[in-house]
Short mmCIF file of N, CA and C in Angstrom, two decimals:
data_model
loop_
_atom_site.label_atom_id
_atom_site.label_comp_id
_atom_site.label_asym_id
_atom_site.label_seq_id
_atom_site.Cartn_x
_atom_site.Cartn_y
_atom_site.Cartn_z
N PRO A 1 243.20 -11.36 87.86
CA PRO A 1 242.92 -9.94 87.65
C PRO A 1 244.11 -9.27 86.97
N SER A 2 243.78 -8.38 86.08
CA SER A 2 244.86 -7.68 85.37
C SER A 2 245.14 -6.35 86.03
N SER A 3 246.37 -5.91 85.88
CA SER A 3 246.74 -4.59 86.38
C SER A 3 247.59 -3.92 85.33
N ARG A 4 247.61 -2.59 85.35
CA ARG A 4 248.42 -1.87 84.38
C ARG A 4 249.68 -1.41 85.07
N SER A 5 250.73 -1.31 84.30
CA SER A 5 252.01 -0.94 84.89
C SER A 5 252.43 0.39 84.29
N ARG A 6 253.19 1.15 85.07
CA ARG A 6 253.63 2.47 84.62
C ARG A 6 255.02 2.69 85.17
N THR A 7 255.91 3.23 84.36
CA THR A 7 257.22 3.60 84.84
C THR A 7 257.22 5.10 85.06
N VAL A 8 257.61 5.52 86.25
CA VAL A 8 257.61 6.93 86.62
C VAL A 8 259.05 7.38 86.79
N THR A 9 259.46 8.40 86.05
CA THR A 9 260.78 8.97 86.26
C THR A 9 260.66 9.93 87.42
N ILE A 10 261.46 9.67 88.45
CA ILE A 10 261.34 10.51 89.64
C ILE A 10 262.55 11.37 89.89
N ALA A 11 263.57 11.31 89.04
CA ALA A 11 264.69 12.25 89.16
C ALA A 11 265.48 12.23 87.87
N GLU A 12 266.09 13.31 87.57
CA GLU A 12 266.95 13.42 86.39
C GLU A 12 268.32 13.88 86.83
N ASP A 13 269.28 13.71 85.96
CA ASP A 13 270.65 14.11 86.27
C ASP A 13 270.77 15.64 86.28
N SER A 14 271.67 16.12 87.09
CA SER A 14 271.95 17.54 87.14
C SER A 14 273.40 17.76 86.73
N GLU A 15 273.62 18.69 85.86
CA GLU A 15 274.98 19.00 85.41
C GLU A 15 275.70 19.87 86.43
N GLU A 16 274.93 20.50 87.33
CA GLU A 16 275.50 21.43 88.29
C GLU A 16 275.93 20.67 89.54
N ARG A 17 277.21 20.35 89.63
CA ARG A 17 277.71 19.62 90.78
C ARG A 17 278.90 20.35 91.37
N GLY A 18 279.11 20.14 92.60
CA GLY A 18 280.26 20.69 93.30
C GLY A 18 280.38 19.96 94.62
N PRO A 19 281.36 20.31 95.43
CA PRO A 19 281.56 19.59 96.68
C PRO A 19 280.35 19.64 97.61
N SER A 20 279.60 20.74 97.59
CA SER A 20 278.47 20.85 98.51
C SER A 20 277.16 20.37 97.88
N LYS A 21 277.20 20.00 96.61
CA LYS A 21 275.98 19.58 95.93
C LYS A 21 275.94 18.06 95.86
N PRO A 22 274.74 17.47 96.09
CA PRO A 22 274.65 16.02 96.02
C PRO A 22 274.83 15.53 94.59
N ARG A 23 275.42 14.37 94.44
CA ARG A 23 275.55 13.76 93.12
C ARG A 23 274.24 13.09 92.80
N LEU A 24 273.58 13.54 91.76
CA LEU A 24 272.30 12.98 91.37
C LEU A 24 272.51 11.82 90.41
N LYS A 25 271.76 10.78 90.60
CA LYS A 25 271.84 9.63 89.71
C LYS A 25 271.12 9.96 88.42
N ARG A 26 271.57 9.37 87.31
CA ARG A 26 270.96 9.63 86.02
C ARG A 26 269.75 8.73 85.82
N GLY A 27 268.62 9.38 85.47
CA GLY A 27 267.44 8.66 85.06
C GLY A 27 266.92 7.64 86.05
N ILE A 28 266.84 7.99 87.32
CA ILE A 28 266.29 7.06 88.29
C ILE A 28 264.84 6.80 87.94
N THR A 29 264.48 5.55 87.82
CA THR A 29 263.08 5.21 87.59
C THR A 29 262.67 4.10 88.53
N GLN A 30 261.44 4.08 88.87
CA GLN A 30 260.87 3.00 89.66
C GLN A 30 259.67 2.49 88.90
N LYS A 31 259.58 1.19 88.75
CA LYS A 31 258.41 0.61 88.14
C LYS A 31 257.36 0.47 89.24
N VAL A 32 256.23 1.06 89.03
CA VAL A 32 255.15 0.96 89.99
C VAL A 32 253.94 0.38 89.29
N VAL A 33 253.18 -0.36 90.01
CA VAL A 33 251.99 -0.98 89.46
C VAL A 33 250.79 -0.38 90.17
N THR A 34 249.81 0.06 89.40
CA THR A 34 248.61 0.61 90.01
C THR A 34 247.43 -0.30 89.70
N SER A 35 246.47 -0.19 90.53
CA SER A 35 245.29 -1.04 90.40
C SER A 35 244.41 -0.59 89.26
N SER A 36 243.95 -1.55 88.47
CA SER A 36 242.95 -1.23 87.45
C SER A 36 241.58 -1.70 87.92
N SER A 37 241.55 -2.54 88.94
CA SER A 37 240.31 -2.92 89.60
C SER A 37 240.62 -3.27 91.04
N LYS A 38 239.63 -3.14 91.90
CA LYS A 38 239.84 -3.35 93.33
C LYS A 38 240.50 -4.70 93.62
N GLY A 39 241.49 -4.68 94.49
CA GLY A 39 242.12 -5.90 94.93
C GLY A 39 243.39 -6.27 94.18
N ASN A 40 243.74 -5.56 93.13
CA ASN A 40 244.97 -5.88 92.39
C ASN A 40 246.19 -5.39 93.15
N ALA A 41 247.33 -5.99 92.84
CA ALA A 41 248.58 -5.57 93.48
C ALA A 41 248.90 -4.14 93.11
N LEU A 42 249.27 -3.35 94.10
CA LEU A 42 249.66 -1.97 93.87
C LEU A 42 251.16 -1.81 93.90
N GLY A 43 251.81 -2.36 94.90
CA GLY A 43 253.25 -2.22 95.05
C GLY A 43 253.96 -3.37 94.38
N SER A 44 255.16 -3.10 93.86
CA SER A 44 255.90 -4.15 93.18
C SER A 44 256.29 -5.27 94.13
N ASP A 45 256.36 -5.01 95.43
CA ASP A 45 256.76 -6.02 96.39
C ASP A 45 255.61 -6.45 97.29
N GLY A 46 254.40 -6.07 97.00
CA GLY A 46 253.32 -6.41 97.90
C GLY A 46 251.98 -6.39 97.21
N ASP A 47 250.93 -6.65 98.00
CA ASP A 47 249.60 -6.61 97.45
C ASP A 47 248.83 -5.46 98.09
N LYS A 48 247.56 -5.35 97.74
CA LYS A 48 246.77 -4.23 98.23
C LYS A 48 246.70 -4.22 99.76
N ASP A 49 246.57 -5.39 100.38
CA ASP A 49 246.52 -5.44 101.84
C ASP A 49 247.80 -4.89 102.46
N ASP A 50 248.95 -5.22 101.86
CA ASP A 50 250.24 -4.68 102.35
C ASP A 50 250.27 -3.17 102.24
N ASN A 51 249.74 -2.65 101.14
CA ASN A 51 249.76 -1.21 100.93
C ASN A 51 248.80 -0.48 101.86
N ILE A 52 247.65 -1.11 102.14
CA ILE A 52 246.72 -0.54 103.12
C ILE A 52 247.40 -0.50 104.49
N ALA A 53 248.12 -1.57 104.83
CA ALA A 53 248.84 -1.61 106.12
C ALA A 53 249.88 -0.49 106.19
N LEU A 54 250.63 -0.26 105.09
CA LEU A 54 251.62 0.82 105.06
C LEU A 54 250.96 2.18 105.24
N LEU A 55 249.84 2.42 104.54
CA LEU A 55 249.12 3.69 104.63
C LEU A 55 248.56 3.89 106.04
N THR A 56 248.10 2.82 106.66
CA THR A 56 247.56 2.90 108.02
C THR A 56 248.69 3.17 109.01
N GLU A 57 249.78 2.43 108.89
CA GLU A 57 250.93 2.60 109.78
C GLU A 57 251.48 4.02 109.74
N ALA A 58 251.57 4.60 108.55
CA ALA A 58 252.13 5.95 108.41
C ALA A 58 251.31 6.99 109.18
N GLN A 59 250.02 6.75 109.35
CA GLN A 59 249.17 7.70 110.05
C GLN A 59 249.37 7.67 111.57
N THR A 60 249.99 6.61 112.07
CA THR A 60 250.16 6.50 113.52
C THR A 60 251.21 7.46 114.06
N HIS A 61 252.12 7.93 113.22
CA HIS A 61 253.17 8.85 113.67
C HIS A 61 253.30 10.04 112.74
N ALA A 62 252.18 10.42 112.14
CA ALA A 62 252.20 11.48 111.14
C ALA A 62 251.90 12.84 111.74
N ASN A 63 252.47 13.86 111.09
CA ASN A 63 252.10 15.24 111.40
C ASN A 63 251.05 15.72 110.41
N SER A 64 251.15 15.30 109.18
CA SER A 64 250.29 15.82 108.12
C SER A 64 249.30 14.79 107.60
N PHE A 65 249.74 13.57 107.41
CA PHE A 65 248.91 12.52 106.84
C PHE A 65 248.16 11.81 107.96
N VAL A 66 247.12 12.45 108.45
CA VAL A 66 246.33 11.90 109.55
C VAL A 66 244.84 12.00 109.21
N GLY A 67 244.06 11.11 109.80
CA GLY A 67 242.61 11.15 109.61
C GLY A 67 242.13 10.51 108.32
N TYR A 68 242.93 9.62 107.77
CA TYR A 68 242.57 8.97 106.50
C TYR A 68 242.19 7.51 106.67
N LEU A 69 242.01 7.04 107.90
CA LEU A 69 241.73 5.62 108.12
C LEU A 69 240.46 5.18 107.41
N GLU A 70 239.44 6.03 107.40
CA GLU A 70 238.19 5.65 106.72
C GLU A 70 238.33 5.67 105.20
N ASN A 71 239.36 6.31 104.69
CA ASN A 71 239.58 6.40 103.25
C ASN A 71 240.77 5.56 102.76
N VAL A 72 241.30 4.71 103.63
CA VAL A 72 242.54 4.02 103.29
C VAL A 72 242.37 3.10 102.07
N ASP A 73 241.21 2.50 101.91
CA ASP A 73 240.97 1.63 100.75
C ASP A 73 240.99 2.44 99.45
N ALA A 74 240.33 3.60 99.46
CA ALA A 74 240.32 4.47 98.27
C ALA A 74 241.72 5.01 97.98
N LEU A 75 242.46 5.32 99.04
CA LEU A 75 243.84 5.79 98.85
C LEU A 75 244.71 4.69 98.22
N ALA A 76 244.54 3.47 98.70
CA ALA A 76 245.31 2.35 98.14
C ALA A 76 245.01 2.17 96.66
N ASP A 77 243.79 2.46 96.25
CA ASP A 77 243.45 2.38 94.83
C ASP A 77 244.07 3.53 94.03
N ALA A 78 244.19 4.70 94.65
CA ALA A 78 244.64 5.90 93.93
C ALA A 78 246.16 6.06 93.91
N LEU A 79 246.86 5.53 94.91
CA LEU A 79 248.30 5.77 95.06
C LEU A 79 249.13 4.61 94.53
N SER A 80 250.33 4.93 94.08
CA SER A 80 251.31 3.92 93.69
C SER A 80 252.38 3.85 94.76
N ILE A 81 252.84 2.66 95.06
CA ILE A 81 253.87 2.46 96.07
C ILE A 81 255.23 2.38 95.39
N VAL A 82 256.17 3.22 95.87
CA VAL A 82 257.51 3.26 95.30
C VAL A 82 258.51 2.98 96.41
N ARG A 83 259.35 1.99 96.22
CA ARG A 83 260.40 1.69 97.18
C ARG A 83 261.65 2.48 96.79
N ILE A 84 262.32 3.05 97.79
CA ILE A 84 263.51 3.88 97.53
C ILE A 84 264.70 3.32 98.29
N GLN A 85 265.89 3.61 97.79
CA GLN A 85 267.13 3.13 98.38
C GLN A 85 267.89 4.30 99.01
N GLU A 86 268.72 3.99 99.99
CA GLU A 86 269.54 5.01 100.64
C GLU A 86 270.37 5.76 99.60
N GLY A 87 270.38 7.10 99.71
CA GLY A 87 271.16 7.94 98.81
C GLY A 87 270.47 8.24 97.49
N GLU A 88 269.33 7.64 97.24
CA GLU A 88 268.61 7.85 95.98
C GLU A 88 268.00 9.25 95.96
N THR A 89 268.25 9.99 94.90
CA THR A 89 267.65 11.30 94.73
C THR A 89 266.28 11.10 94.11
N ILE A 90 265.24 11.47 94.83
CA ILE A 90 263.91 11.23 94.31
C ILE A 90 263.32 12.45 93.60
N MET A 91 263.89 13.62 93.86
CA MET A 91 263.53 14.82 93.09
C MET A 91 264.70 15.80 93.17
N ALA A 92 264.84 16.59 92.12
CA ALA A 92 265.97 17.52 92.06
C ALA A 92 265.45 18.95 91.92
N GLN A 93 266.06 19.85 92.66
CA GLN A 93 265.70 21.27 92.61
C GLN A 93 265.81 21.74 91.16
N GLY A 94 264.76 22.39 90.68
CA GLY A 94 264.74 22.93 89.33
C GLY A 94 264.10 22.03 88.29
N GLU A 95 263.88 20.75 88.62
CA GLU A 95 263.24 19.86 87.65
C GLU A 95 261.73 20.08 87.66
N THR A 96 261.09 19.66 86.59
CA THR A 96 259.64 19.75 86.50
C THR A 96 259.02 18.72 87.42
N GLY A 97 258.09 19.15 88.24
CA GLY A 97 257.42 18.25 89.18
C GLY A 97 256.13 17.73 88.59
N THR A 98 255.94 16.42 88.63
CA THR A 98 254.74 15.81 88.07
C THR A 98 253.97 14.98 89.08
N TRP A 99 254.53 14.81 90.29
CA TRP A 99 253.88 13.95 91.27
C TRP A 99 254.05 14.52 92.67
N VAL A 100 253.18 14.06 93.57
CA VAL A 100 253.32 14.31 95.01
C VAL A 100 253.23 12.96 95.70
N GLY A 101 253.71 12.91 96.93
CA GLY A 101 253.68 11.63 97.62
C GLY A 101 253.56 11.78 99.12
N ILE A 102 253.48 10.61 99.77
CA ILE A 102 253.44 10.52 101.22
C ILE A 102 254.56 9.56 101.62
N LEU A 103 255.47 10.01 102.47
CA LEU A 103 256.52 9.13 102.94
C LEU A 103 255.91 8.16 103.94
N LEU A 104 255.99 6.86 103.63
CA LEU A 104 255.41 5.85 104.49
C LEU A 104 256.44 5.24 105.43
N ARG A 105 257.66 5.07 104.95
CA ARG A 105 258.76 4.53 105.76
C ARG A 105 260.06 5.19 105.33
N GLY A 106 260.99 5.30 106.28
CA GLY A 106 262.29 5.87 105.98
C GLY A 106 262.34 7.36 106.29
N THR A 107 263.41 8.00 105.87
CA THR A 107 263.56 9.45 106.02
C THR A 107 264.07 10.02 104.71
N LEU A 108 263.79 11.30 104.50
CA LEU A 108 264.23 12.01 103.31
C LEU A 108 264.90 13.31 103.73
N ASP A 109 266.05 13.59 103.14
CA ASP A 109 266.76 14.84 103.42
C ASP A 109 266.39 15.86 102.35
N VAL A 110 265.98 17.04 102.78
CA VAL A 110 265.60 18.12 101.87
C VAL A 110 266.78 19.07 101.74
N ILE A 111 267.20 19.32 100.51
CA ILE A 111 268.38 20.14 100.24
C ILE A 111 267.97 21.30 99.32
N VAL A 112 268.27 22.51 99.75
CA VAL A 112 267.97 23.70 98.95
C VAL A 112 269.27 24.44 98.73
N GLY A 113 269.60 24.70 97.47
CA GLY A 113 270.83 25.41 97.15
C GLY A 113 272.07 24.70 97.66
N GLY A 114 272.05 23.37 97.71
CA GLY A 114 273.19 22.61 98.17
C GLY A 114 273.29 22.46 99.67
N LYS A 115 272.34 23.03 100.43
CA LYS A 115 272.38 22.98 101.89
C LYS A 115 271.19 22.17 102.42
N ALA A 116 271.48 21.19 103.28
CA ALA A 116 270.41 20.41 103.92
C ALA A 116 269.63 21.33 104.84
N VAL A 117 268.31 21.39 104.66
CA VAL A 117 267.50 22.30 105.46
C VAL A 117 266.60 21.58 106.48
N PHE A 118 266.19 20.36 106.18
CA PHE A 118 265.45 19.57 107.16
C PHE A 118 265.26 18.14 106.66
N THR A 119 264.72 17.30 107.54
CA THR A 119 264.49 15.90 107.22
C THR A 119 262.99 15.62 107.28
N ILE A 120 262.49 14.96 106.25
CA ILE A 120 261.09 14.55 106.21
C ILE A 120 260.98 13.18 106.89
N MET A 121 260.02 13.06 107.78
CA MET A 121 259.78 11.82 108.52
C MET A 121 258.54 11.13 107.97
N PRO A 122 258.36 9.84 108.26
CA PRO A 122 257.16 9.13 107.78
C PRO A 122 255.88 9.84 108.20
N GLY A 123 254.88 9.74 107.32
CA GLY A 123 253.59 10.36 107.58
C GLY A 123 253.50 11.79 107.10
N ASN A 124 254.52 12.25 106.39
CA ASN A 124 254.51 13.60 105.83
C ASN A 124 254.51 13.54 104.32
N PHE A 125 254.01 14.59 103.72
CA PHE A 125 253.94 14.67 102.26
C PHE A 125 255.31 15.00 101.68
N VAL A 126 255.50 14.60 100.44
CA VAL A 126 256.74 14.81 99.71
C VAL A 126 256.39 15.48 98.38
N GLY A 127 257.04 16.60 98.07
CA GLY A 127 256.81 17.24 96.79
C GLY A 127 255.50 18.00 96.69
N GLU A 128 254.85 18.22 97.83
CA GLU A 128 253.53 18.87 97.82
C GLU A 128 253.59 20.33 97.40
N MET A 129 254.76 20.96 97.54
CA MET A 129 254.87 22.38 97.18
C MET A 129 254.56 22.60 95.69
N ILE A 130 254.73 21.55 94.88
CA ILE A 130 254.47 21.68 93.44
C ILE A 130 253.02 22.06 93.17
N LEU A 131 252.12 21.68 94.08
CA LEU A 131 250.71 22.02 93.91
C LEU A 131 250.46 23.51 94.05
N TRP A 132 251.36 24.22 94.76
CA TRP A 132 251.14 25.63 95.06
C TRP A 132 252.11 26.56 94.35
N THR A 133 253.27 26.06 93.95
CA THR A 133 254.29 26.93 93.35
C THR A 133 254.43 26.76 91.85
N GLY A 134 253.76 25.80 91.27
CA GLY A 134 253.88 25.59 89.83
C GLY A 134 254.76 24.40 89.51
N GLY A 135 255.26 24.37 88.29
CA GLY A 135 255.87 23.17 87.76
C GLY A 135 257.30 22.86 88.10
N VAL A 136 258.01 23.70 88.87
CA VAL A 136 259.44 23.47 89.11
C VAL A 136 259.68 23.14 90.58
N ARG A 137 260.44 22.08 90.83
CA ARG A 137 260.77 21.67 92.20
C ARG A 137 261.62 22.74 92.87
N GLN A 138 261.32 23.03 94.12
CA GLN A 138 262.02 24.05 94.89
C GLN A 138 263.15 23.48 95.73
N ALA A 139 263.28 22.14 95.75
CA ALA A 139 264.31 21.50 96.58
C ALA A 139 264.71 20.17 95.97
N THR A 140 265.88 19.69 96.37
CA THR A 140 266.33 18.34 96.06
C THR A 140 265.99 17.49 97.28
N VAL A 141 265.51 16.28 97.04
CA VAL A 141 265.15 15.38 98.13
C VAL A 141 265.87 14.06 97.92
N VAL A 142 266.62 13.64 98.95
CA VAL A 142 267.45 12.44 98.89
C VAL A 142 267.06 11.50 100.02
N ALA A 143 266.95 10.20 99.71
CA ALA A 143 266.59 9.20 100.72
C ALA A 143 267.71 9.04 101.73
N GLY A 144 267.36 9.14 103.02
CA GLY A 144 268.34 8.95 104.09
C GLY A 144 268.59 7.48 104.37
N GLY A 145 267.78 6.61 103.83
CA GLY A 145 267.90 5.16 103.99
C GLY A 145 266.84 4.51 103.13
N GLU A 146 266.72 3.20 103.22
CA GLU A 146 265.66 2.52 102.47
C GLU A 146 264.32 3.03 102.97
N GLY A 147 263.36 3.12 102.06
CA GLY A 147 262.06 3.61 102.46
C GLY A 147 260.98 3.29 101.45
N VAL A 148 259.79 3.81 101.72
CA VAL A 148 258.64 3.59 100.87
C VAL A 148 257.86 4.91 100.77
N ILE A 149 257.49 5.26 99.55
CA ILE A 149 256.68 6.45 99.30
C ILE A 149 255.43 6.03 98.53
N ALA A 150 254.28 6.57 98.92
CA ALA A 150 253.05 6.41 98.14
C ALA A 150 252.94 7.65 97.26
N THR A 151 252.84 7.46 95.95
CA THR A 151 252.85 8.60 95.03
C THR A 151 251.57 8.67 94.21
N ILE A 152 251.29 9.88 93.73
CA ILE A 152 250.21 10.10 92.78
C ILE A 152 250.66 11.20 91.83
N LEU A 153 250.42 11.00 90.55
CA LEU A 153 250.71 12.03 89.57
C LEU A 153 249.73 13.18 89.77
N VAL A 154 250.15 14.39 89.51
CA VAL A 154 249.27 15.54 89.65
C VAL A 154 248.03 15.37 88.76
N SER A 155 248.22 14.85 87.55
CA SER A 155 247.09 14.62 86.65
C SER A 155 246.10 13.61 87.25
N GLU A 156 246.61 12.62 87.99
CA GLU A 156 245.72 11.65 88.63
C GLU A 156 245.01 12.25 89.84
N LEU A 157 245.62 13.26 90.46
CA LEU A 157 244.97 13.97 91.56
C LEU A 157 243.71 14.66 91.02
N ASN A 158 243.82 15.19 89.81
CA ASN A 158 242.66 15.81 89.17
C ASN A 158 241.57 14.77 88.91
N GLU A 159 241.96 13.56 88.49
CA GLU A 159 240.99 12.48 88.28
C GLU A 159 240.36 12.08 89.61
N LEU A 160 241.17 12.02 90.68
CA LEU A 160 240.64 11.69 92.00
C LEU A 160 239.61 12.72 92.44
N ALA A 161 239.85 13.99 92.12
CA ALA A 161 238.90 15.05 92.47
C ALA A 161 237.55 14.82 91.80
N GLN A 162 237.57 14.24 90.61
CA GLN A 162 236.32 13.94 89.90
C GLN A 162 235.61 12.73 90.52
N SER A 163 236.39 11.68 90.84
CA SER A 163 235.78 10.43 91.31
C SER A 163 235.51 10.41 92.82
N ASN A 164 236.32 11.14 93.60
CA ASN A 164 236.16 11.16 95.06
C ASN A 164 236.51 12.55 95.57
N PRO A 165 235.60 13.52 95.33
CA PRO A 165 235.90 14.91 95.68
C PRO A 165 236.23 15.13 97.16
N ALA A 166 235.58 14.40 98.06
CA ALA A 166 235.85 14.60 99.49
C ALA A 166 237.27 14.18 99.84
N LEU A 167 237.73 13.05 99.31
CA LEU A 167 239.08 12.59 99.58
C LEU A 167 240.12 13.53 98.97
N ALA A 168 239.89 13.95 97.73
CA ALA A 168 240.82 14.88 97.07
C ALA A 168 240.90 16.20 97.83
N SER A 169 239.76 16.69 98.29
CA SER A 169 239.73 17.94 99.06
C SER A 169 240.51 17.79 100.36
N LYS A 170 240.35 16.66 101.04
CA LYS A 170 241.06 16.42 102.28
C LYS A 170 242.57 16.35 102.03
N LEU A 171 242.99 15.68 100.95
CA LEU A 171 244.41 15.61 100.61
C LEU A 171 244.96 17.01 100.34
N LEU A 172 244.22 17.82 99.59
CA LEU A 172 244.68 19.18 99.29
C LEU A 172 244.77 20.02 100.56
N GLN A 173 243.82 19.88 101.47
CA GLN A 173 243.88 20.61 102.73
C GLN A 173 245.10 20.20 103.55
N SER A 174 245.37 18.89 103.59
CA SER A 174 246.53 18.40 104.34
C SER A 174 247.83 18.87 103.73
N THR A 175 247.92 18.83 102.40
CA THR A 175 249.15 19.27 101.75
C THR A 175 249.34 20.78 101.92
N ALA A 176 248.25 21.54 101.89
CA ALA A 176 248.35 22.98 102.08
C ALA A 176 248.85 23.29 103.49
N ALA A 177 248.33 22.59 104.48
CA ALA A 177 248.76 22.82 105.87
C ALA A 177 250.25 22.50 106.02
N GLN A 178 250.69 21.38 105.45
CA GLN A 178 252.12 21.03 105.55
C GLN A 178 252.97 22.04 104.80
N SER A 179 252.51 22.50 103.64
CA SER A 179 253.27 23.49 102.87
C SER A 179 253.45 24.77 103.67
N CYS A 180 252.41 25.20 104.36
CA CYS A 180 252.52 26.41 105.21
C CYS A 180 253.55 26.20 106.30
N ARG A 181 253.52 25.04 106.95
CA ARG A 181 254.52 24.76 108.00
C ARG A 181 255.93 24.74 107.41
N SER A 182 256.07 24.20 106.20
CA SER A 182 257.39 24.14 105.55
C SER A 182 257.92 25.54 105.25
N VAL A 183 257.05 26.41 104.76
CA VAL A 183 257.46 27.78 104.44
C VAL A 183 257.88 28.50 105.72
N ILE A 184 257.09 28.35 106.78
CA ILE A 184 257.43 28.99 108.05
C ILE A 184 258.75 28.46 108.58
N ARG A 185 258.94 27.14 108.54
CA ARG A 185 260.19 26.54 109.03
C ARG A 185 261.38 27.05 108.24
N THR A 186 261.24 27.15 106.92
CA THR A 186 262.33 27.63 106.06
C THR A 186 262.67 29.08 106.40
N LYS A 187 261.66 29.92 106.61
CA LYS A 187 261.90 31.33 106.93
C LYS A 187 262.57 31.48 108.29
N VAL A 188 262.18 30.65 109.26
CA VAL A 188 262.78 30.70 110.59
C VAL A 188 264.23 30.28 110.54
N MET A 189 264.58 29.33 109.67
CA MET A 189 265.94 28.82 109.58
C MET A 189 266.90 29.80 108.90
N LYS A 190 266.37 30.80 108.18
CA LYS A 190 267.23 31.72 107.45
C LYS A 190 267.91 32.69 108.34
#
């Protein structure tokens, strides 16, 4: 079976650095493989069954990514698996956002204006605010250790809405709920 490959740029360098600002790596890219037909390898280090297991496992301790067990096969077809390394900047505040994801393993530190504001745990969405605030990232997100993220380009989310409207609607509802909690948490922390 054939599969198509895509390189996704998930962070760019920032010229704005100082002692309190994280050093962003230049041009971080991850090669991810997505399925062109059912059963093809999705993750660069695994197959579809491995990715289904990751998506299922993430739901066992999730706050936001829950109730998708019946859709896990469709999710595995729609999402790309990206492995991340400790200290890797996966998105930078102010950059154009083109994807959203679900943290499957590891932790992510969210930094706004050079200040760490909270940690994302497995089973939560990553970069979901881009769906509601427009094209610019509102925070920098750095991997706290090795981890795995399931990603989808915003343009592919639109395609998913055409092919599986119920699943896309559920994803949007879940991301909206998490975004509301994030906004409330940020306001409480101020």
